[in-house]
Tab-separated table of C-alpha atoms in Angstrom:
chain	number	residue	atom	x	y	z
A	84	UNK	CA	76.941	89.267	128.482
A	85	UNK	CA	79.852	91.237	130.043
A	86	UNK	CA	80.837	94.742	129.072
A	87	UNK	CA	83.928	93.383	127.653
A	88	UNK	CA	82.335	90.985	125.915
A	89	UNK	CA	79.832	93.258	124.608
A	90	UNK	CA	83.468	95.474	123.183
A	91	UNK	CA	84.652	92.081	121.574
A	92	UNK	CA	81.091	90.955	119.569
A	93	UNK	CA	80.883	95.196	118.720
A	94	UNK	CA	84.862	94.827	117.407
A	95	UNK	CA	83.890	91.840	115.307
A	96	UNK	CA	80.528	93.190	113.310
A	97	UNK	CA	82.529	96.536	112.691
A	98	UNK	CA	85.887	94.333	111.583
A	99	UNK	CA	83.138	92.137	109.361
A	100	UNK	CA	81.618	95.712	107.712
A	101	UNK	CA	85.387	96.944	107.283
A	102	UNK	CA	86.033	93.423	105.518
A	103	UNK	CA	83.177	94.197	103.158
A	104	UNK	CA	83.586	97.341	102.328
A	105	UNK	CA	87.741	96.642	101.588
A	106	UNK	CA	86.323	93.738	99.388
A	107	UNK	CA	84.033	95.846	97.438
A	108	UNK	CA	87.191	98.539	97.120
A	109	UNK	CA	89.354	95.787	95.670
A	110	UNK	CA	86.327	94.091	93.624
A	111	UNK	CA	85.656	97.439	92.089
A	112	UNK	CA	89.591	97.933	91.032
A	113	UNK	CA	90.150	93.879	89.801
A	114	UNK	CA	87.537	95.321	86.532
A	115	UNK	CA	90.686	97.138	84.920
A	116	UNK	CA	93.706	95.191	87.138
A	117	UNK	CA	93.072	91.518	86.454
A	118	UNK	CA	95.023	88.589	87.618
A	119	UNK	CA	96.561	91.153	90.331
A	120	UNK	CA	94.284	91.031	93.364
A	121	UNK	CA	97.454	90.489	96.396
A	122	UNK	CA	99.055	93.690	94.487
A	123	UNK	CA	95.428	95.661	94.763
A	124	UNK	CA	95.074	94.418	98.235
A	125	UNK	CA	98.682	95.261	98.943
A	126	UNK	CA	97.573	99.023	97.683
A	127	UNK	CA	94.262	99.173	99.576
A	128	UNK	CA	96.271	98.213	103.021
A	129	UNK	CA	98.679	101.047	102.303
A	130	UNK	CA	96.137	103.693	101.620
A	131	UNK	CA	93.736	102.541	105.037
A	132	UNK	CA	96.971	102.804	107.025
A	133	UNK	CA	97.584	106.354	105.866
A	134	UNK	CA	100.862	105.385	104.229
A	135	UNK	CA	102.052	106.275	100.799
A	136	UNK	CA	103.191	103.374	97.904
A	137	UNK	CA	105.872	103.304	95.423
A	138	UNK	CA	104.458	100.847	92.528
A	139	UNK	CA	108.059	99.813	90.272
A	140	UNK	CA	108.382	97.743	87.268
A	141	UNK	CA	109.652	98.197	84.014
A	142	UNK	CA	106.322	100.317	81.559
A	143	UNK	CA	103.149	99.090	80.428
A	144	UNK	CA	101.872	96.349	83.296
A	145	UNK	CA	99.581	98.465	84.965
A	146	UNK	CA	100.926	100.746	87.660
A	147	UNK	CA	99.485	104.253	86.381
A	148	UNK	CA	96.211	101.983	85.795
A	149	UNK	CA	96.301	100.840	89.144
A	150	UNK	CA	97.034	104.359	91.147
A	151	UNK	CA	94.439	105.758	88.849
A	152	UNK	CA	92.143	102.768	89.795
A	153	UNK	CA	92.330	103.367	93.079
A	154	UNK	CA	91.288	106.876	92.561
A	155	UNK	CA	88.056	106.604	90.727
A	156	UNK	CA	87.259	103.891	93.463
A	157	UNK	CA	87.362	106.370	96.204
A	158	UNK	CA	85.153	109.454	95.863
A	159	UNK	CA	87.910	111.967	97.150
A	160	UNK	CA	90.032	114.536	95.291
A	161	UNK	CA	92.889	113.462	92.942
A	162	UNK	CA	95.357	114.860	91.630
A	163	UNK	CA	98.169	113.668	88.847
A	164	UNK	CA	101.754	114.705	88.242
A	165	UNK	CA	103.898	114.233	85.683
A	166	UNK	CA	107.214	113.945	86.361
A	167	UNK	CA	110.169	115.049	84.301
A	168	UNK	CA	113.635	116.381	84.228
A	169	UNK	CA	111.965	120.145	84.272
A	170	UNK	CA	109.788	119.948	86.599
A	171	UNK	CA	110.344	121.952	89.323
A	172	UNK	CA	109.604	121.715	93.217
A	173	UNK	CA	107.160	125.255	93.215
A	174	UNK	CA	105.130	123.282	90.191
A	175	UNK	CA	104.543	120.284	92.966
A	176	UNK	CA	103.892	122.638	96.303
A	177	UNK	CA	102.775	125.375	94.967
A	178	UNK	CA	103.289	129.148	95.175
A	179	UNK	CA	102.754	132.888	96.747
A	180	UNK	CA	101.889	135.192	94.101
A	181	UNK	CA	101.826	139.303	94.919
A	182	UNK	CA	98.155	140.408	94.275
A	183	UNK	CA	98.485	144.079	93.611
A	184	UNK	CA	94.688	144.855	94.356
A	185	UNK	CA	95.292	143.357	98.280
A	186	UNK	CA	98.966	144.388	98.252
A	187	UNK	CA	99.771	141.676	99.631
A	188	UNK	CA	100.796	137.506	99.154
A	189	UNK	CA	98.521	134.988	98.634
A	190	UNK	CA	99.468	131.411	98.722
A	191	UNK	CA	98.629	129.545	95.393
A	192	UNK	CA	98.397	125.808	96.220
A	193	UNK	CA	99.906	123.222	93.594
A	194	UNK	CA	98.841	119.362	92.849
A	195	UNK	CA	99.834	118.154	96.258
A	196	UNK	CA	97.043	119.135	97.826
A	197	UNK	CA	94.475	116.561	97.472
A	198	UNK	CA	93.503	113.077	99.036
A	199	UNK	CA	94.953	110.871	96.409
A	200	UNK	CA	98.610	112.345	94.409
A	201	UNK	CA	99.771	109.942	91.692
A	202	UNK	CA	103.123	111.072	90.755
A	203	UNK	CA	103.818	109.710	87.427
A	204	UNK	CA	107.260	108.201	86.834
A	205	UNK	CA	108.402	109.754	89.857
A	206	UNK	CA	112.224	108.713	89.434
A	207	UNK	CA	112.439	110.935	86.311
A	208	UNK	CA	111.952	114.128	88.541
A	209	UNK	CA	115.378	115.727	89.597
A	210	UNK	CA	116.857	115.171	93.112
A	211	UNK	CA	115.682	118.735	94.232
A	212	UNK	CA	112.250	118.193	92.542
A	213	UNK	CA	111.657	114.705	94.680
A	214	UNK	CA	112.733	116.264	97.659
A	215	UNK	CA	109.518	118.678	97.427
A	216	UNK	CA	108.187	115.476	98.663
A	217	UNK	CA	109.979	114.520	101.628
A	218	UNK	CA	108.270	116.857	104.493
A	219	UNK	CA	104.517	116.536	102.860
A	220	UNK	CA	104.687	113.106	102.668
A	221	UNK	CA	106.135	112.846	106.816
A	222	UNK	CA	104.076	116.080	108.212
A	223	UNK	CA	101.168	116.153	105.770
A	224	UNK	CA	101.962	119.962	105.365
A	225	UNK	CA	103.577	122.183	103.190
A	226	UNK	CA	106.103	125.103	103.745
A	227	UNK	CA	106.193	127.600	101.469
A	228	UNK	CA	108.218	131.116	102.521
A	229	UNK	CA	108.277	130.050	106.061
A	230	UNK	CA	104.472	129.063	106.302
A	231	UNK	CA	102.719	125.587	107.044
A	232	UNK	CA	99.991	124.462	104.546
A	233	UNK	CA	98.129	121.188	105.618
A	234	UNK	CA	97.095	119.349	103.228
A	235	UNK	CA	93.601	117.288	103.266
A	236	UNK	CA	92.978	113.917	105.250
A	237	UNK	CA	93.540	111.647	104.320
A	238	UNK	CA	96.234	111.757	102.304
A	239	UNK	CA	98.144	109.313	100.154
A	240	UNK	CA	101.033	109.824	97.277
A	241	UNK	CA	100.865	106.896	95.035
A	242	UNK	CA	104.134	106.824	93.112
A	243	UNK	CA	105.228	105.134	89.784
A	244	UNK	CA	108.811	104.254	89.122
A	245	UNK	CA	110.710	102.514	86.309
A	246	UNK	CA	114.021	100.462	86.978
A	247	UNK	CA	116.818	102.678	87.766
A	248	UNK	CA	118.579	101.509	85.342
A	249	UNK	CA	116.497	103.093	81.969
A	250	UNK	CA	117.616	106.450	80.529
A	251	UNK	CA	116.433	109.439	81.851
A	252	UNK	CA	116.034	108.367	85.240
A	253	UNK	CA	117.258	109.287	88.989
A	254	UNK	CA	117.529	106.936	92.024
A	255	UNK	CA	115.308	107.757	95.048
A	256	UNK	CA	117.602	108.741	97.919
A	257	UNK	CA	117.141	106.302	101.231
A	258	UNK	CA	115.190	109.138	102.770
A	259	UNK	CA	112.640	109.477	100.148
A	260	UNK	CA	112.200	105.159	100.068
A	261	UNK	CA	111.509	105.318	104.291
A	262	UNK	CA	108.339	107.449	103.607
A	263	UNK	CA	107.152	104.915	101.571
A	264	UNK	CA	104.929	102.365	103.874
A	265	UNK	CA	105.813	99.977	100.594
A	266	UNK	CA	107.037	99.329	97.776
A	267	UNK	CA	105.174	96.857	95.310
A	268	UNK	CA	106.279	95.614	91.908
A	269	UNK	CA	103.454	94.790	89.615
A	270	UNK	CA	105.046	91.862	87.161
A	271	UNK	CA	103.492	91.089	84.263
A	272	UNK	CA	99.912	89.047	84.017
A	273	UNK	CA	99.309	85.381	83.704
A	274	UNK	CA	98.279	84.369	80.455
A	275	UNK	CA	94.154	83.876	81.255
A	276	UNK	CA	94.569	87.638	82.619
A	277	UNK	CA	96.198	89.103	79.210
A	278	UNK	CA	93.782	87.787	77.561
A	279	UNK	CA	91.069	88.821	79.402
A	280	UNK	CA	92.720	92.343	78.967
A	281	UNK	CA	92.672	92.353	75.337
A	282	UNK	CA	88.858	90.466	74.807
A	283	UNK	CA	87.338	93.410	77.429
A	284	UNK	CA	86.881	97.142	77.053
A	285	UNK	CA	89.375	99.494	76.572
A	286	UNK	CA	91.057	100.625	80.389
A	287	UNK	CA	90.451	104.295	79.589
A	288	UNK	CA	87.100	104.270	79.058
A	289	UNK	CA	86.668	102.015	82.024
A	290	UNK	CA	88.432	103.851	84.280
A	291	UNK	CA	86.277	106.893	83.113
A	292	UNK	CA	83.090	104.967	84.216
A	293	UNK	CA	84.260	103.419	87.673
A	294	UNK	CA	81.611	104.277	89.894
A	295	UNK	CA	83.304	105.076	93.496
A	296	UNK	CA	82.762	102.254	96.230
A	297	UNK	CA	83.706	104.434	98.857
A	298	UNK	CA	84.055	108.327	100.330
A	299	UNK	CA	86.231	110.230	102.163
A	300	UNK	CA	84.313	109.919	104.952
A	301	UNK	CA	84.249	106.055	104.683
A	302	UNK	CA	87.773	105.561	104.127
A	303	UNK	CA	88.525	108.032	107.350
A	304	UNK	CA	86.046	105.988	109.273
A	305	UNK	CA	88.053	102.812	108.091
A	306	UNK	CA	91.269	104.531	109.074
A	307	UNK	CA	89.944	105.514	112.617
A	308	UNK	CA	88.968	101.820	113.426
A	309	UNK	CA	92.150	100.228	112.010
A	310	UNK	CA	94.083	101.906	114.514
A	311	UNK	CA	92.082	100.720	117.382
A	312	UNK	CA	92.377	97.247	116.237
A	313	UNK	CA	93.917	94.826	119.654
A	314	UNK	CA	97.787	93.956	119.290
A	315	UNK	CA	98.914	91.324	121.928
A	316	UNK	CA	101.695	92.377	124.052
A	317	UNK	CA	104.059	89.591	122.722
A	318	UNK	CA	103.272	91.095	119.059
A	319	UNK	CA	104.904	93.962	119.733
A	320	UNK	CA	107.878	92.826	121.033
A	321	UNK	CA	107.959	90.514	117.781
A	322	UNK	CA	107.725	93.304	115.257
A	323	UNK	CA	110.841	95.031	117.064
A	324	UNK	CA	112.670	91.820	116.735
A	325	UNK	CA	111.837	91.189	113.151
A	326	UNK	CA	112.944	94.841	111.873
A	327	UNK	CA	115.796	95.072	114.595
A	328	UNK	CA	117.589	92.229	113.028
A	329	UNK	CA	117.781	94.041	109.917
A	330	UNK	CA	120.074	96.329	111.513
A	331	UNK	CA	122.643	93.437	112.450
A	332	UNK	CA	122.391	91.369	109.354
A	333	UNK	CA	125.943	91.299	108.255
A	334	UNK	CA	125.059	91.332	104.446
A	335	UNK	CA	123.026	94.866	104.649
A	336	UNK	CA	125.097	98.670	105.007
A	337	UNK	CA	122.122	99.671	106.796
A	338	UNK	CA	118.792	97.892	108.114
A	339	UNK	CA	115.279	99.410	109.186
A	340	UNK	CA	114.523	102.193	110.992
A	341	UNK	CA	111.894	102.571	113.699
A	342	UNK	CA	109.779	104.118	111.392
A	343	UNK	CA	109.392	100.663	109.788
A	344	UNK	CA	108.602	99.106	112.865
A	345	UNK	CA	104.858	101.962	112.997
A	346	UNK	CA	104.709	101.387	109.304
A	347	UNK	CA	104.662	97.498	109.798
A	348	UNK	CA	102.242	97.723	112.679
A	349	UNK	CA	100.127	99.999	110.756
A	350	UNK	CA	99.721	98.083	107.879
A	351	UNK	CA	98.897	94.487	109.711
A	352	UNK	CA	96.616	96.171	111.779
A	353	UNK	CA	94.851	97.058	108.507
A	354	UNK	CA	95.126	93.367	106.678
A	355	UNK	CA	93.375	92.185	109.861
A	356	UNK	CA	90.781	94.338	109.534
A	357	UNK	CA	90.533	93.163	105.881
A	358	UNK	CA	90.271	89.132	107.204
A	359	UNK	CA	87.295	90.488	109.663
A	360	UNK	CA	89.847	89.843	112.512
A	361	UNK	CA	89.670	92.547	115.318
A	362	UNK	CA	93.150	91.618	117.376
A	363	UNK	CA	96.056	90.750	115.084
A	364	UNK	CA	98.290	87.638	114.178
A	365	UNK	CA	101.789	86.760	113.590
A	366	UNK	CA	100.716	85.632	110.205
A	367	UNK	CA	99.606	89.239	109.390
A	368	UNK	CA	103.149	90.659	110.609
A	369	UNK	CA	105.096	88.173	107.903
A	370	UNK	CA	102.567	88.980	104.996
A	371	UNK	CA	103.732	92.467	104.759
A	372	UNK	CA	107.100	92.066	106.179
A	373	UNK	CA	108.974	91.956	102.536
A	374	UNK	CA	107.032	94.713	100.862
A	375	UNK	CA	107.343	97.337	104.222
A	376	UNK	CA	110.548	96.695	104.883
A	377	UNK	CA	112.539	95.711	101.928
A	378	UNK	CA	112.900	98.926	100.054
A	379	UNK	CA	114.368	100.481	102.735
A	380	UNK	CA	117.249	98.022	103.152
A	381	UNK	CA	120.729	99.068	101.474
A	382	UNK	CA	122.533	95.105	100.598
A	383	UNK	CA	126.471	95.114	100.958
A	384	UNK	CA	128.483	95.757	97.795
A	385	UNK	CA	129.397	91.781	98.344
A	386	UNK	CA	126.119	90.544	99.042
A	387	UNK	CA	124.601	92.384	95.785
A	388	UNK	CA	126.992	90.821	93.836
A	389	UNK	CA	125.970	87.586	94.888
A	390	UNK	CA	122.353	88.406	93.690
A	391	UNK	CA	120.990	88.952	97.348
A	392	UNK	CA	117.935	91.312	97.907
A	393	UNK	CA	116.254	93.165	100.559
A	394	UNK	CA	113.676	91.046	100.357
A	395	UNK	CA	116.219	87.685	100.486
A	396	UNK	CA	117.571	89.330	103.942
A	397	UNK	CA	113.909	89.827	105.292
A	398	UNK	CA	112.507	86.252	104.254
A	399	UNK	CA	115.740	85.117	105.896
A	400	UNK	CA	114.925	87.204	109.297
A	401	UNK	CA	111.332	86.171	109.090
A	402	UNK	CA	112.745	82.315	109.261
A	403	UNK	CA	115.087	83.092	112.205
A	404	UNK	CA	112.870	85.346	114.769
A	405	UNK	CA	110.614	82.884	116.712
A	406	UNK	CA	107.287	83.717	116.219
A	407	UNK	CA	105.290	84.059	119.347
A	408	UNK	CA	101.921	82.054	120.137
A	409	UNK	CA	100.073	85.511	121.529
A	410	UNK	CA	96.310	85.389	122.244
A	411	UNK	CA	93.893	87.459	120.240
A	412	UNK	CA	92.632	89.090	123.329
């Protein structure tokens, strides 16, 4: 057997152990989010690929649940914030408090420094709070009085967000929707599901006695050999042509930045992984196509009122670009 075949069979066992261990992940989190397992998977690809996720939908089907699910499943630290009209951006980063005995500053870090942040009803924090977000969530770092605070690896912000449209709340600005690597909306269960919900134990007190599937040292591991996953030279060139479009489409004010191009390469390299695959597939690149790229799309005044989505214009580019026959190796 050849060297590079030797690189291929080692790519395949460590794709197949990646596949079982993102199984167990999603396994473990199914016991308090039933009937949802593409929305768990959806979460699980977004925290492997080192992205952050915006979980919307009107309250009470799960999101919190979910975000806190995902916690208890990975044995890393966690932090929750609540947000509200008050809060302010120091009570989210943090802040440098005179000690009189030192006579000097010391830096007094807030909730945003841990592996997994779930910020609570994150569209009910003021425009200046949310933008305490925006450089943590790009440059995994903090600034406070001119100095850089990373935080830990790795690091994901798992957001929860009710419609826009409910009192109290404020709209995410474009820049804040771009550092999300998606945006997933829960729905509500299937009737076998409900009822499973209300015949089984209370969600609190499972939640409390998850046992974690994986550590930080797993899911970093899992990270590392996502990225080194094989993309084909002709799937490349198709991911630039499915999120390039979006800047043309005449029904959208403005279409997908290069930054959604990484995130969508990022997170198919991940699914693969999931499927046991070590190279990548067109079919990976459509799956996520609508929840990476479709929050970050702004729809013509016209074209809204016609009832078109971001996600309408992004099925609709997935059916024009041709998608290319490349070879797994």
């Amino acid at each position: 057997m050849t060297e590079g075949q030797n690189g291929v069979v080692d790519g395949e066992a460590l794709a197949g152990r990646f596949a079982q261990m993102f199984a167990a992940l999603a396994g473990n989190i199914e016991r308090v989010i039933r009937g949802k397992r593409d929305k768990v998977e959806l979460a699980l690809i977004c925290l492997l690929s080192e992205g952050h996720l915006l979980l919307e939908d009107v309250p009470g089907v799960g999101k919190t649940t979910l975000a806190r699910a995902i916690s208890a499943s990975v044995e890393a630290r966690w932090t929750r914030i609540q947000f509200t009209p008050d809060l302010l951006p120091s009570d989210i980063t943090g802040v440098s408090i005179f000690n009189q005995g030192k006579n000097t500053f010391e830096f007094h870090p807030g909730p945003i420094f841990a592996n997994l942040v779930v910020a609570d009803e994150i569209n009910r924090g003021s425009p200046k709070t949310q933008s305490a977000l925006l450089e943590v969530m790009e440059e995994r770092r903090v600034t406070v009085e001119g100095t850089p605070h990373p935080v830990p690896r790795p690091f994901m912000v798992i957001a929860t967000q009710n419609p826009v449209d409910m009192d109290g709340t404020y709209p995410l600005p474009e820049a804040q929707l771009d550092r999300f690597l998606m945006r997933v909306t829960m729905g509500y269960p299937d009737h076998q599901s409900e009822v499973a919900v209300l015949a089984g134990a209370p969600t609190g007190a499972m939640l409390d006695t998850m046992p974690p599937i994986a550590g930080r040292e797993d899911v970093g591991r899992m990270i590392e050999f996502a990225t080194r996953l094989h993309v084909a030279a002709p799937l490349y060139d198709y991911v630039v042509r499915v999120v390039a479009s979006t800047r043309e489409h005449p029904e959208l004010r403005l279409g997908a930045s290069p930054r959604a191009s990484l995130a969508l390469l990022r997170a198919a390299r991940v699914r693969a992984a999931a499927a046991g695959r070590s190279f990548i597939v067109p079919e990976d690149v459509k799956a996520l196509a609508v929840p990476v790229i479709a929050h970050r799309l702004i729809v013509t005044p016209e074209a809204e009122l016609r009832g078109r989505t971001g996600a309408d214009v992004v099925g609709e580019v997935l059916a024009n670009v041709p998608t290319p026959q490349a070879a797994a190796v």
